[in-house]
Amino acid sequence: MGTVKRTTARLVQRKVVVCGRIIMYDIDLTNAVAEIKRLKARIVALQVPEGMKKRAYQIAEDIENNASAEVMLVAEPCFGACDVPSSLFDMVDAVVHVGHSPIPSLRFTKPVIFVPARSRIPVTEQLKKAVGLLVEPVGVLATSQHLEELDDAIEGLESMGMKVKIGEGDSRISHVGEILGCNYTTATSIAEDVNSYLLIGSGTFHGLGVHLSTGKKVVVLDPNLEEPREIEQEKAKILRQRHAAIERAEKARSFGIIIGEKVGQRRLRRARELRKLIRWKRKDASLILMDKFDPEKLKTLGFDAYVSTACPRIAIDDVAMYDRPLLTPHELEIVLGVRRWDDYTFDQMTEEEF
Amino acid sequence: MGTVKRTTARLVQRKVVVCGRIIMYDIDLTNAVAEIKRLKARIVALQVPEGMKKRAYQIAEDIENNASAEVMLVAEPCFGACDVPSSLFDMVDAVVHVGHSPIPSLRFTKPVIFVPARSRIPVTEQLKKAVGLLVEPVGVLATSQHLEELDDAIEGLESMGMKVKIGEGDSRISHVGEILGCNYTTATSIAEDVNSYLLIGSGTFHGLGVHLSTGKKVVVLDPNLEEPREIEQEKAKILRQRHAAIERAEKARSFGIIIGEKVGQRRLRRARELRKLIRWKRKDASLILMDKFDPEKLKTLGFDAYVSTACPRIAIDDVAMYDRPLLTPHELEIVLGVRRWDDYTFDQMTEEEF
C-alpha cells in the first residue's frame, strides 16, 4: 500500500507543454485508480488532451501499476467531454478521460471516469489590471481548464471590493461559473444581474460567444498571458468573416447538413429540422455524418455550401481553411431569410436538438 | 411499383471518376432497397468508396425515393469491409456499404447491407499478352472490385487452353478467387497446385502479398491499364524499404503498438502478445488505439518506433510519410530476433488475433 500511495502522489503535478510553453497542470489520478479498482475494470482506454500526449504513457503506466488494469492510449485528438471515444466501448471496460469536465446530460453505456487537468497560475497581477476595464456587478466565468483560477479570481475581485456574480448552466454544464464553446447558459443565467463579465480562458472564441449571447462587455483573462484583453477588435473581424460566408451561401443551390459523429455533438434532430427548412425553400439538402472536419471532405462531397451541427467552433475558428461556405445553424437561418443578421449569435447546443 | 422499378433500374450503372478516369461500375440497389423495406429501417447510413463520393447524394436519393428511409451520407473515407462505421450503429437502423465484399467472420450489432460495385472492363486483349508470362496451372485471383472480371479471365484463359485453378479463402473471405490486402488464404489454399498466379487488381501491394506468401510468380492484370505486369522491380524496392525500417527500429528503446479502431482491424490479442514479446526483450511497450493513421500522431506520442496491428497496407504503402519506423507484426519479430529476414512475408489478419 505504501508503494501505491507514493506512486499516486507522484502524479499530482505534471509538466505539460502547451504551444511551446511548459505549463503545470494538476492531474490527480487517485480517484480514477480507486474507481477502476471498484469497477474491476481490466482494460481501460486513456484519453488525454493533445498537449499531454507526450506524457500519456507515464499516466498509463501509473494507472497500470496502481490499478492493475491494462491501459490503451487513445491516439486520436480529443476536443472535449463531447468527444469521449464511444466507438471503443466494446473493446474496453472503462474510459479514463483527462482534461475536461463531464457533460452531465451525456449518458454512456460504459463507465467514463473524468479526471480534471487544471492549471493554477497566479492571476492577482492581471486581476488588478482587469478591474479598471470591468463594470460592476461582474459575472465571473471560466473554461474547464481554468476552474481553479476561477476561484482565485472571485476571491481576488471580492477582496478588491468588487461585486461579483456566479452563474449556473444547464444540463450540459457540471460546474458553477463554467462555460463551454457550445454552451453559454452559465453566462446568460446572470445576464440581467451583471454589467460585464470576466472570463478566465484563452483565445477569443469563448469571450465573443459570451458577448454575443448576452450583449454585455467581456474581459478575457488568460493566465498564460500578461494582460487582460477586451475582444472588440477580434469581434469586428469575426463578424465580417461570418457575414461573408452567409453572403456566399446565398447563391448555393445544394446544402450538405453535417451531423458530428462525436458522441456529444450528434444533433440529429436539429439537422433534420434544417433539412426540412432548406427543402421548404426549394433547395437541395442532404444529411452528412462527419467525424473529423476537413476541407477536402467537403470538396469531395461536392455540395455548394455546408451547415455544421457539430462543434460550433469549427465553422468560426477554421473559416480560412474552407473554400465552400461552412455555416452554423443560425447562419443558415439568416441565409434562408428566417432570422435577421441583427440577431446574430454563436451557435449553442441544447438537449432538445439531439 | 412501375415508378419504383424505373428508378431502381436507372441505378444499375453509375459513372465514377477514379484517379481522373471515368470508370463504369455496376451498382444495383435493388436488393438493398428490398432489405431496407424488409427491416423497416427508417434511418440508414450510406458508405461509399472515395471515388463515388461525388455521386453519393444520388445514390442516397435513390434509396430515399425507393425505400422511404432517411439516408445520411458517411463523409469519412472508407477503406474496406473492415471499415464499417460501427460507431454510428446507435444513430441508424441499418448501414448500406457500397464497394466491398462482406468479411463473413465480422459480426455487427446492426444490419449492414453490402452492395457490390464492380467494374466490367473487357480483359481479352490483356489476357492474350498475359498468357506468355504465366506458367500452368494458373491460380486466378481478384480483388473485390474485379470479381466480374475474374469470371471473364477464367473463361478467357480456359478458352485459350490454359489449366486454371481457383482457391477458397478462410473466414474473412466471401468469394472464391477473392483476396484482400490483409488476407491471401485464397492464394495459399492452392499454392501447391499452381505454378503461377494471375491477379486481377491494381497496384503492386496485393500482387506482392500473394508472391511473398506463396513464393510463386504473380502477373497483375489491371483492367484500367493496357499491359499485364510482373512485380519484380517493385518487389526489390519495397523489400529494401522494409529492411531499412527494420534496421532503424533495432535501435528503438520504446515501442508503440497500434491497434486499429476500425471494427474489422481490432487485433487486440495480437497486440497484447507483441507487447509481452517486447517487454520480454526488456524494452518499453505501450498499447495505442488509432483510427486514422497519421505521422503527426506518431510524432506527438513520442515513441521511438511503432508496430501496427491495423490494416497491413499502412506501413507498406505510406512508408515515405513516416519518419519513425512503422512496422508490421512480422517485422517486429525480425527486429526482436524471433523471426528471420528470409521468412519475410506480408502481414495477414486471422481470426485468432482478434
PDB file of C-alpha atoms in Angstrom, chain A residues 13-189:
ATOM      1  CA  GLN A  13       1.579  17.517 -10.800  1.00  0.00           C
ATOM      2  CA  ARG A  14       2.671  17.015 -14.377  1.00  0.00           C
ATOM      3  CA  LYS A  15       4.515  19.457 -16.545  1.00  0.00           C
ATOM      4  CA  VAL A  16       2.798  19.813 -19.868  1.00  0.00           C
ATOM      5  CA  VAL A  17       3.992  21.673 -22.927  1.00  0.00           C
ATOM      6  CA  VAL A  18       1.201  23.714 -24.471  1.00  0.00           C
ATOM      7  CA  CYS A  19       2.027  25.845 -27.505  1.00  0.00           C
ATOM      8  CA  GLY A  20       5.732  25.599 -26.715  1.00  0.00           C
ATOM      9  CA  ARG A  21       5.304  26.707 -23.062  1.00  0.00           C
ATOM     10  CA  ILE A  22       5.709  24.447 -20.067  1.00  0.00           C
ATOM     11  CA  ILE A  23       2.546  24.651 -18.003  1.00  0.00           C
ATOM     12  CA  MET A  24       1.881  22.886 -14.731  1.00  0.00           C
ATOM     13  CA  TYR A  25      -1.409  21.055 -14.569  1.00  0.00           C
ATOM     14  CA  ASP A  26      -2.816  19.318 -11.528  1.00  0.00           C
ATOM     15  CA  ILE A  27      -3.683  15.778 -12.525  1.00  0.00           C
ATOM     16  CA  ASP A  28      -4.690  13.634  -9.592  1.00  0.00           C
ATOM     17  CA  LEU A  29      -5.336  10.022 -10.536  1.00  0.00           C
ATOM     18  CA  THR A  30      -6.241   8.868  -7.024  1.00  0.00           C
ATOM     19  CA  ASN A  31      -9.997   8.809  -7.683  1.00  0.00           C
ATOM     20  CA  ALA A  32      -9.578   7.268 -11.124  1.00  0.00           C
ATOM     21  CA  VAL A  33      -7.435   4.455  -9.729  1.00  0.00           C
ATOM     22  CA  ALA A  34      -9.978   3.802  -6.966  1.00  0.00           C
ATOM     23  CA  GLU A  35     -12.833   3.794  -9.462  1.00  0.00           C
ATOM     24  CA  ILE A  36     -11.043   1.389 -11.834  1.00  0.00           C
ATOM     25  CA  LYS A  37     -10.495  -0.955  -8.896  1.00  0.00           C
ATOM     26  CA  ARG A  38     -14.108  -0.634  -7.752  1.00  0.00           C
ATOM     27  CA  LEU A  39     -15.322  -1.424 -11.281  1.00  0.00           C
ATOM     28  CA  LYS A  40     -12.811  -4.289 -11.526  1.00  0.00           C
ATOM     29  CA  ALA A  41     -12.023  -2.895 -14.976  1.00  0.00           C
ATOM     30  CA  ARG A  42      -9.306  -4.915 -16.696  1.00  0.00           C
ATOM     31  CA  ILE A  43      -8.888  -2.932 -19.921  1.00  0.00           C
ATOM     32  CA  VAL A  44      -9.071   0.839 -19.876  1.00  0.00           C
ATOM     33  CA  ALA A  45      -8.799   3.405 -22.666  1.00  0.00           C
ATOM     34  CA  LEU A  46      -6.927   6.572 -21.686  1.00  0.00           C
ATOM     35  CA  GLN A  47      -7.802   9.826 -23.411  1.00  0.00           C
ATOM     36  CA  VAL A  48      -5.716  12.955 -22.804  1.00  0.00           C
ATOM     37  CA  PRO A  49      -5.623  16.398 -24.446  1.00  0.00           C
ATOM     38  CA  GLU A  50      -3.071  16.963 -27.226  1.00  0.00           C
ATOM     39  CA  GLY A  51      -0.697  18.957 -25.024  1.00  0.00           C
ATOM     40  CA  MET A  52      -0.342  15.967 -22.681  1.00  0.00           C
ATOM     41  CA  LYS A  53       0.157  13.260 -25.296  1.00  0.00           C
ATOM     42  CA  LYS A  54       3.922  13.055 -24.852  1.00  0.00           C
ATOM     43  CA  ARG A  55       3.366  12.237 -21.166  1.00  0.00           C
ATOM     44  CA  ALA A  56       0.411   9.957 -21.757  1.00  0.00           C
ATOM     45  CA  TYR A  57       2.491   6.787 -21.481  1.00  0.00           C
ATOM     46  CA  GLN A  58       3.523   7.869 -17.952  1.00  0.00           C
ATOM     47  CA  ILE A  59      -0.093   8.386 -16.903  1.00  0.00           C
ATOM     48  CA  ALA A  60      -0.854   4.992 -18.464  1.00  0.00           C
ATOM     49  CA  GLU A  61       1.977   3.376 -16.512  1.00  0.00           C
ATOM     50  CA  ASP A  62       0.825   4.956 -13.269  1.00  0.00           C
ATOM     51  CA  ILE A  63      -2.665   3.563 -13.830  1.00  0.00           C
ATOM     52  CA  GLU A  64      -1.315   0.131 -14.764  1.00  0.00           C
ATOM     53  CA  ASN A  65       0.942  -0.015 -11.706  1.00  0.00           C
ATOM     54  CA  ASN A  66      -1.692   1.195  -9.272  1.00  0.00           C
ATOM     55  CA  ALA A  67      -4.957  -0.190 -10.596  1.00  0.00           C
ATOM     56  CA  SER A  68      -3.728  -3.438 -12.193  1.00  0.00           C
ATOM     57  CA  ALA A  69      -5.600  -2.626 -15.382  1.00  0.00           C
ATOM     58  CA  GLU A  70      -4.221  -2.751 -18.893  1.00  0.00           C
ATOM     59  CA  VAL A  71      -4.261   0.718 -20.469  1.00  0.00           C
ATOM     60  CA  MET A  72      -4.601   1.610 -24.139  1.00  0.00           C
ATOM     61  CA  LEU A  73      -3.713   5.181 -25.125  1.00  0.00           C
ATOM     62  CA  VAL A  74      -6.217   6.841 -27.437  1.00  0.00           C
ATOM     63  CA  ALA A  75      -4.178   8.468 -30.212  1.00  0.00           C
ATOM     64  CA  GLU A  76      -6.995  10.499 -31.782  1.00  0.00           C
ATOM     65  CA  PRO A  77      -7.058  14.154 -30.725  1.00  0.00           C
ATOM     66  CA  CYS A  78      -9.710  14.910 -28.126  1.00  0.00           C
ATOM     67  CA  PHE A  79     -11.570  18.196 -28.130  1.00  0.00           C
ATOM     68  CA  GLY A  80     -13.822  17.986 -25.117  1.00  0.00           C
ATOM     69  CA  ALA A  81     -16.102  15.860 -22.977  1.00  0.00           C
ATOM     70  CA  CYS A  82     -18.325  15.620 -26.081  1.00  0.00           C
ATOM     71  CA  ASP A  83     -15.507  13.637 -27.660  1.00  0.00           C
ATOM     72  CA  VAL A  84     -15.435  10.528 -25.458  1.00  0.00           C
ATOM     73  CA  PRO A  85     -14.486   7.556 -27.716  1.00  0.00           C
ATOM     74  CA  SER A  86     -17.807   5.711 -27.589  1.00  0.00           C
ATOM     75  CA  SER A  87     -16.770   3.661 -30.622  1.00  0.00           C
ATOM     76  CA  LEU A  88     -14.253   1.891 -28.375  1.00  0.00           C
ATOM     77  CA  PHE A  89     -16.723   0.972 -25.647  1.00  0.00           C
ATOM     78  CA  ASP A  90     -16.975  -2.624 -26.840  1.00  0.00           C
ATOM     79  CA  MET A  91     -13.180  -3.003 -26.559  1.00  0.00           C
ATOM     80  CA  VAL A  92     -12.724  -1.713 -23.009  1.00  0.00           C
ATOM     81  CA  ASP A  93     -14.209  -1.933 -19.518  1.00  0.00           C
ATOM     82  CA  ALA A  94     -13.877   1.798 -18.839  1.00  0.00           C
ATOM     83  CA  VAL A  95     -12.522   5.050 -20.268  1.00  0.00           C
ATOM     84  CA  VAL A  96     -10.343   7.491 -18.331  1.00  0.00           C
ATOM     85  CA  HIS A  97     -10.846  10.946 -19.834  1.00  0.00           C
ATOM     86  CA  VAL A  98      -8.328  13.583 -18.725  1.00  0.00           C
ATOM     87  CA  GLY A  99      -8.760  17.312 -19.132  1.00  0.00           C
ATOM     88  CA  HIS A 100     -12.446  18.165 -19.372  1.00  0.00           C
ATOM     89  CA  SER A 101     -15.415  18.413 -17.043  1.00  0.00           C
ATOM     90  CA  PRO A 102     -18.184  15.907 -17.708  1.00  0.00           C
ATOM     91  CA  ILE A 103     -21.292  16.949 -19.641  1.00  0.00           C
ATOM     92  CA  PRO A 104     -23.974  15.773 -17.187  1.00  0.00           C
ATOM     93  CA  SER A 105     -26.687  15.245 -19.809  1.00  0.00           C
ATOM     94  CA  LEU A 106     -24.473  12.840 -21.791  1.00  0.00           C
ATOM     95  CA  ARG A 107     -25.124   9.220 -20.895  1.00  0.00           C
ATOM     96  CA  PHE A 108     -22.655   6.472 -21.763  1.00  0.00           C
ATOM     97  CA  THR A 109     -23.057   2.706 -21.998  1.00  0.00           C
ATOM     98  CA  LYS A 110     -19.632   2.152 -20.385  1.00  0.00           C
ATOM     99  CA  PRO A 111     -18.130   3.865 -17.323  1.00  0.00           C
ATOM    100  CA  VAL A 112     -16.258   7.063 -18.198  1.00  0.00           C
ATOM    101  CA  ILE A 113     -14.017   8.420 -15.453  1.00  0.00           C
ATOM    102  CA  PHE A 114     -13.331  12.140 -15.788  1.00  0.00           C
ATOM    103  CA  VAL A 115     -10.025  13.399 -14.418  1.00  0.00           C
ATOM    104  CA  PRO A 116      -9.642  17.177 -14.328  1.00  0.00           C
ATOM    105  CA  ALA A 117      -6.430  18.791 -15.568  1.00  0.00           C
ATOM    106  CA  ARG A 118      -6.450  22.270 -14.174  1.00  0.00           C
ATOM    107  CA  SER A 119      -3.774  24.887 -14.259  1.00  0.00           C
ATOM    108  CA  ARG A 120      -3.257  27.122 -11.240  1.00  0.00           C
ATOM    109  CA  ILE A 121      -1.290  30.155 -12.287  1.00  0.00           C
ATOM    110  CA  PRO A 122      -1.434  33.239 -10.011  1.00  0.00           C
ATOM    111  CA  VAL A 123      -3.858  35.745 -11.526  1.00  0.00           C
ATOM    112  CA  THR A 124      -3.559  38.603  -8.991  1.00  0.00           C
ATOM    113  CA  GLU A 125      -1.464  40.909 -11.186  1.00  0.00           C
ATOM    114  CA  GLN A 126      -3.792  40.576 -14.146  1.00  0.00           C
ATOM    115  CA  LEU A 127      -6.843  40.956 -11.913  1.00  0.00           C
ATOM    116  CA  LYS A 128      -5.575  44.358 -10.770  1.00  0.00           C
ATOM    117  CA  LYS A 129      -5.319  45.432 -14.410  1.00  0.00           C
ATOM    118  CA  ALA A 130      -8.726  43.950 -15.250  1.00  0.00           C
ATOM    119  CA  VAL A 131     -10.555  45.877 -12.537  1.00  0.00           C
ATOM    120  CA  GLY A 132     -10.292  49.135 -14.478  1.00  0.00           C
ATOM    121  CA  LEU A 133     -11.933  47.512 -17.529  1.00  0.00           C
ATOM    122  CA  LEU A 134     -14.825  45.904 -15.665  1.00  0.00           C
ATOM    123  CA  VAL A 135     -18.203  47.378 -14.689  1.00  0.00           C
ATOM    124  CA  GLU A 136     -19.925  46.063 -11.544  1.00  0.00           C
ATOM    125  CA  PRO A 137     -21.568  43.710 -10.869  1.00  0.00           C
ATOM    126  CA  VAL A 138     -19.137  41.377 -12.645  1.00  0.00           C
ATOM    127  CA  GLY A 139     -20.111  37.886 -13.817  1.00  0.00           C
ATOM    128  CA  VAL A 140     -17.092  35.626 -13.426  1.00  0.00           C
ATOM    129  CA  LEU A 141     -16.709  32.707 -15.828  1.00  0.00           C
ATOM    130  CA  ALA A 142     -14.068  30.127 -16.764  1.00  0.00           C
ATOM    131  CA  THR A 143     -13.434  27.345 -19.236  1.00  0.00           C
ATOM    132  CA  SER A 144     -12.816  23.813 -17.854  1.00  0.00           C
ATOM    133  CA  GLN A 145      -9.022  24.070 -17.591  1.00  0.00           C
ATOM    134  CA  HIS A 146      -9.268  27.256 -15.526  1.00  0.00           C
ATOM    135  CA  LEU A 147     -11.803  26.379 -12.843  1.00  0.00           C
ATOM    136  CA  GLU A 148      -9.128  26.569 -10.121  1.00  0.00           C
ATOM    137  CA  GLU A 149      -8.195  30.053 -11.251  1.00  0.00           C
ATOM    138  CA  LEU A 150     -11.902  30.965 -11.318  1.00  0.00           C
ATOM    139  CA  ASP A 151     -11.966  30.527  -7.554  1.00  0.00           C
ATOM    140  CA  ASP A 152      -8.849  32.665  -7.199  1.00  0.00           C
ATOM    141  CA  ALA A 153     -10.352  35.368  -9.420  1.00  0.00           C
ATOM    142  CA  ILE A 154     -13.608  35.504  -7.444  1.00  0.00           C
ATOM    143  CA  GLU A 155     -11.674  35.840  -4.191  1.00  0.00           C
ATOM    144  CA  GLY A 156      -9.365  38.422  -5.706  1.00  0.00           C
ATOM    145  CA  LEU A 157     -12.136  40.612  -7.117  1.00  0.00           C
ATOM    146  CA  GLU A 158     -14.091  40.454  -3.866  1.00  0.00           C
ATOM    147  CA  SER A 159     -11.007  41.397  -1.866  1.00  0.00           C
ATOM    148  CA  MET A 160     -10.699  44.437  -4.129  1.00  0.00           C
ATOM    149  CA  GLY A 161     -14.249  45.323  -3.148  1.00  0.00           C
ATOM    150  CA  MET A 162     -15.942  44.421  -6.425  1.00  0.00           C
ATOM    151  CA  LYS A 163     -19.457  42.971  -6.617  1.00  0.00           C
ATOM    152  CA  VAL A 164     -19.278  39.543  -8.208  1.00  0.00           C
ATOM    153  CA  LYS A 165     -21.918  37.116  -9.581  1.00  0.00           C
ATOM    154  CA  ILE A 166     -21.561  33.439 -10.472  1.00  0.00           C
ATOM    155  CA  GLY A 167     -23.994  31.727 -12.823  1.00  0.00           C
ATOM    156  CA  GLU A 168     -25.206  28.172 -13.171  1.00  0.00           C
ATOM    157  CA  GLY A 169     -25.536  26.464 -16.539  1.00  0.00           C
ATOM    158  CA  ASP A 170     -27.987  23.963 -17.979  1.00  0.00           C
ATOM    159  CA  SER A 171     -27.705  20.183 -18.220  1.00  0.00           C
ATOM    160  CA  ARG A 172     -24.522  20.302 -20.354  1.00  0.00           C
ATOM    161  CA  ILE A 173     -22.600  22.155 -17.618  1.00  0.00           C
ATOM    162  CA  SER A 174     -21.207  20.469 -14.498  1.00  0.00           C
ATOM    163  CA  HIS A 175     -19.618  23.379 -12.568  1.00  0.00           C
ATOM    164  CA  VAL A 176     -20.849  26.775 -11.466  1.00  0.00           C
ATOM    165  CA  GLY A 177     -19.157  29.524 -13.445  1.00  0.00           C
ATOM    166  CA  GLU A 178     -18.070  27.137 -16.208  1.00  0.00           C
ATOM    167  CA  ILE A 179     -18.795  27.730 -19.887  1.00  0.00           C
ATOM    168  CA  LEU A 180     -18.199  25.553 -22.934  1.00  0.00           C
ATOM    169  CA  GLY A 181     -17.598  26.643 -26.513  1.00  0.00           C
ATOM    170  CA  CYS A 182     -21.057  25.224 -27.275  1.00  0.00           C
ATOM    171  CA  ASN A 183     -22.847  26.461 -24.184  1.00  0.00           C
ATOM    172  CA  TYR A 184     -23.064  29.910 -22.561  1.00  0.00           C
ATOM    173  CA  THR A 185     -26.054  29.236 -20.313  1.00  0.00           C
ATOM    174  CA  THR A 186     -23.896  29.925 -17.245  1.00  0.00           C
ATOM    175  CA  ALA A 187     -23.378  33.449 -18.608  1.00  0.00           C
ATOM    176  CA  THR A 188     -26.939  34.059 -19.791  1.00  0.00           C
ATOM    177  CA  SER A 189     -28.344  32.854 -16.441  1.00  0.00           C
TER     178      SER A 189
END
